[in-house]
Amino acid sequence: MFKKILIANRGEIACRVASTAKRMGIRTVAVYSDADAQALHVGACDEALHIGGSAPKDSYLRWDRIIEAAKATGAQAIHPGYGFLSENEEFAQACADAGLVFIGPPPSAIQAMGLKAESKQLMEKAGVPLVPGYHGSNQDKVLLAAEAERIGYPVLIKASAGGGGKGMRAVDKAADFDAALASCKREAINSFGDDAVLVEKYVQRPRHIEIQVFGDTHGNYVYLFERDCSVQRRHQKVLEEAPAPGLTEAMRRQMGGAAVAAARAVKYVGAGTVEFIVEQREGGEMNFFFMEMNTRLQVEHPVTEAITGLDLVEWQLLVAFGEPLPLKQEELKINGHAIEARICAETPDNNFLPATGRLYVARWPRHVAFRRNADGEPFHDAAPVRIDAGFGEGDAISPYYDSMIAKLIVHGSTREQALARLDEALAQTHIVGVATNVQFLRYVVRSPSFEKANLDTALIPREQAVLFNQEPLGLPLAAAAAVAQALLHEKAEEAADPFSRRDGWRSHGLNVRPFQFEFGGEPARAELTYLHDGALTLTVGNVSGALSFKPTAQGIDIDYAGQRFVATVYATGEHDHVFSARGATQILAIDLLAHAGEGEVDTGRLTAPMPGKVVSFAVQAGDKVTKGQALAVMEAMKMEHTIAAPADGVVAELMYGPGDQVAEGAELLKLMI
Ligand code: ADP
Ligand code: ADP
Ligand code: MG
């Protein structure tokens, strides 16, 4: 086996690869950028080399430096993780030329699957079912429109070089085709440097079901079953599970066979994923069509590990070293059900805008780390909860890379059990300092569609009424938690310094203490009454009741107005971040003195929510705009964000031009309101 490998990636995937290498006795080399000098993956490896600036093009995409680093440290092979250089055939070739093993498929297989249009032509020859569509090389506008007409609306225009959910436009009717084509091509040239597109039928009630395949250098192929990744936002995966609910054994075999045929057609070696779009017809009939092949380890590979009891990174290393696949198709079995949730720094209620910041608190659920049994056998009794995190407490989520903080993977003997475990594990995930989708994920998990496995890619929009702008705890319970936290904090301070007593006044008998809060943007008042016997009564709005609480190992055990719950409260300045099994929320305890004299409102400055690039302006100086109208499009953290007018007004001045890089908080345009 290899003695030393270099991991050309960062975040959770670099840590995850390092942990398998460590278990196999392989030494590891990390590479890192300026922004990642303190990152978790640096400490997870035996050695680490700085390779450049924070932007990916200055570090994680600098394959010359990465190859140099491998040579300088005596690494024999390079694991590319996902993203970055993982699907770059030139890099794979450069590794080979430098005498290094690229832990992935041969360059020819990456190239064959690199462009969606070309790979579809190949798959057609290999007999793999395709979505009806046009994937030829003629890019004439009139021809593409005629093809769309032939396919029948709705259609999907896709950048052939696209990936990561970008470069796609759904078109409902012929009248919209030209505009959608132009905008798709613009995004494609900007993001991928190639504006070739293909046109596909927009599949109805589509499910995304993908097959994990593996090949070795001896011509053996297996499939490690499927993952259902239908729950998506902006064509990006949110929850992934295995096996796919409702998939018949016959269809599983058919899809597995088609995926192996796809891999065989390009002489694939190593781990790969064949993505299919599945059409669900009235009456339960399902048809599957090839979408693309990802020639790398996939983000969601842990759900496959959980149901098969295998370590896919170990298989990648074995295959890269020239060993045959450890198991044959008939030796592979599905055990139970697994679900992965991607925990991202983002604001679901604000169109999933990515967020940056420092993780003031990052507490994960109790979990059993990814492992094998005492004899080194793969576990079939998989760990029920696994966390693959790329960040720890105190780490910063920077704007340079994508917004995924960690992955939470649960396993259960049934889907129902896995779902319950996921909800519980999400409740125990406490992140403070940067906005996350954790509470949103709990809403998705508990939504009727997800619970009943009524899956398709429109699940999130369909369930939006129960997913967005929800308040899980409510003002009375949040206020009770904040009051309990404040009193416990005072008690701790008193214990440390008896002269700091603030409740001396209370010994005069029955006393009422006012609290002022801000909750959900609204001010709120509360009154705490100290009764003679030491008991407490809390009044919040029209709710009034006895309040008692005691600290426990799990958090503060609170009983208020007949409701009992355990809350963990973290205070940052005046904000109390409350986490409980019922949900997580924030409440602000206002110090009236500190806020005297404030009252400033919106000034009409429209600033960049994060560092990034200006893609385009939809308006010019002098334009009249109405509230909510799109003004500019920015690109940051691999996503496009529309900046909308906060109120009616007139555009006074554009401060930048398309293509300009802007810093966080930079004023993009002036609006007179
Ligand atoms: P998966 O199918 O494994 O879930 P994703 O589509 O989420 O993969 O992408 C995996 C990672 O690679 C993410 O970090 C994503 O942002 C990145 N990525 C995928 N495709 C591209 C691309 N074409 N260009 C840049 N980054 C990409
Ligand atoms: P990417 O390279 O960005 O991952 P894919 O071709 O894999 O692009 O498509 C991403 C997602 O877009 C799919 O998971 C699915 O939700 C949706 N999608 C793709 N093709 C179709 C189609 N023909 N009909 C309906 N939805 C589709
Ligand atoms: Mg895809």
mmCIF file of C-alpha atoms and ligand atoms in Angstrom, residues 82-84 86-87 161-166 191-192 208 210 227 229 235-237 240 273 275 292 294 296-301 340 342 401-404 637-638, ligand 1:
data_model
loop_
_atom_site.group_PDB
_atom_site.id
_atom_site.type_symbol
_atom_site.label_atom_id
_atom_site.label_comp_id
_atom_site.label_asym_id
_atom_site.label_seq_id
_atom_site.Cartn_x
_atom_site.Cartn_y
_atom_site.Cartn_z
ATOM 1 C CA TYR A 82 -14.488 16.563 -4.734
ATOM 2 C CA GLY A 83 -14.743 19.948 -6.434
ATOM 3 C CA PHE A 84 -11.461 21.757 -7.204
ATOM 4 C CA SER A 86 -11.131 16.262 -8.880
ATOM 5 C CA GLU A 87 -12.625 16.273 -12.377
ATOM 6 C CA ALA A 161 -19.718 21.991 -19.169
ATOM 7 C CA GLY A 162 -21.997 22.802 -16.209
ATOM 8 C CA GLY A 163 -21.847 21.492 -12.694
ATOM 9 C CA GLY A 164 -22.788 22.280 -9.128
ATOM 10 C CA GLY A 165 -26.343 23.152 -10.182
ATOM 11 C CA LYS A 166 -25.215 26.066 -12.337
ATOM 12 C CA SER A 191 -18.604 30.002 -14.952
ATOM 13 C CA PHE A 192 -17.166 27.319 -17.185
ATOM 14 C CA HIS A 208 -32.735 12.382 -8.686
ATOM 15 C CA GLU A 210 -27.835 8.101 -8.561
ATOM 16 C CA ARG A 227 -28.839 7.279 -3.330
ATOM 17 C CA CYS A 229 -30.935 13.072 -3.763
ATOM 18 C CA HIS A 235 -30.583 22.264 -8.258
ATOM 19 C CA GLN A 236 -28.246 21.501 -5.345
ATOM 20 C CA LYS A 237 -28.674 18.639 -2.928
ATOM 21 C CA GLU A 240 -29.607 12.458 0.513
ATOM 22 C CA THR A 273 -21.449 8.163 -9.602
ATOM 23 C CA GLU A 275 -26.754 10.288 -11.948
ATOM 24 C CA GLU A 292 -24.357 12.745 -16.091
ATOM 25 C CA ASN A 294 -19.472 12.468 -11.688
ATOM 26 C CA ARG A 296 -15.021 11.400 -8.277
ATOM 27 C CA LEU A 297 -16.069 10.638 -4.740
ATOM 28 C CA GLN A 298 -19.411 12.308 -4.108
ATOM 29 C CA VAL A 299 -20.299 14.552 -1.158
ATOM 30 C CA GLU A 300 -23.044 12.130 -0.145
ATOM 31 C CA HIS A 301 -20.958 8.936 -0.263
ATOM 32 C CA GLU A 340 -27.340 12.688 5.173
ATOM 33 C CA ARG A 342 -25.729 19.017 4.505
ATOM 34 C CA TYR A 401 -15.026 28.471 -0.586
ATOM 35 C CA ASP A 402 -18.426 26.848 -0.509
ATOM 36 C CA SER A 403 -20.750 27.139 2.430
ATOM 37 C CA MET A 404 -20.882 23.547 3.677
ATOM 38 C CA MET A 637 -19.618 31.359 -2.906
ATOM 39 C CA LYS A 638 -20.462 29.693 -6.235
HETATM 40 P P1 ADP B 1 -22.283 16.007 -5.326
HETATM 41 O O1 ADP B 1 -22.997 15.553 -6.559
HETATM 42 O O2 ADP B 1 -21.112 15.192 -4.911
HETATM 43 O O3 ADP B 1 -23.187 16.347 -4.235
HETATM 44 P P2 ADP B 1 -21.995 18.796 -5.794
HETATM 45 O O4 ADP B 1 -22.670 19.122 -7.076
HETATM 46 O O5 ADP B 1 -22.624 19.235 -4.546
HETATM 47 O O6 ADP B 1 -21.601 17.291 -5.815
HETATM 48 O O7 ADP B 1 -20.507 19.347 -5.866
HETATM 49 C C1 ADP B 1 -19.500 18.870 -5.010
HETATM 50 C C2 ADP B 1 -18.558 19.975 -4.750
HETATM 51 O O8 ADP B 1 -17.928 20.376 -5.930
HETATM 52 C C3 ADP B 1 -19.188 21.192 -4.174
HETATM 53 O O9 ADP B 1 -18.248 21.792 -3.341
HETATM 54 C C4 ADP B 1 -19.487 22.021 -5.411
HETATM 55 O O10 ADP B 1 -19.584 23.364 -5.040
HETATM 56 C C5 ADP B 1 -18.273 21.702 -6.249
HETATM 57 N N1 ADP B 1 -18.509 21.705 -7.689
HETATM 58 C C6 ADP B 1 -19.230 20.843 -8.391
HETATM 59 N N2 ADP B 1 -19.168 21.108 -9.688
HETATM 60 C C7 ADP B 1 -18.373 22.182 -9.826
HETATM 61 C C8 ADP B 1 -17.897 22.955 -10.930
HETATM 62 N N3 ADP B 1 -18.194 22.670 -12.167
HETATM 63 N N4 ADP B 1 -17.104 24.007 -10.684
HETATM 64 C C9 ADP B 1 -16.760 24.304 -9.438
HETATM 65 N N5 ADP B 1 -17.156 23.607 -8.367
HETATM 66 C C10 ADP B 1 -17.948 22.568 -8.546
#
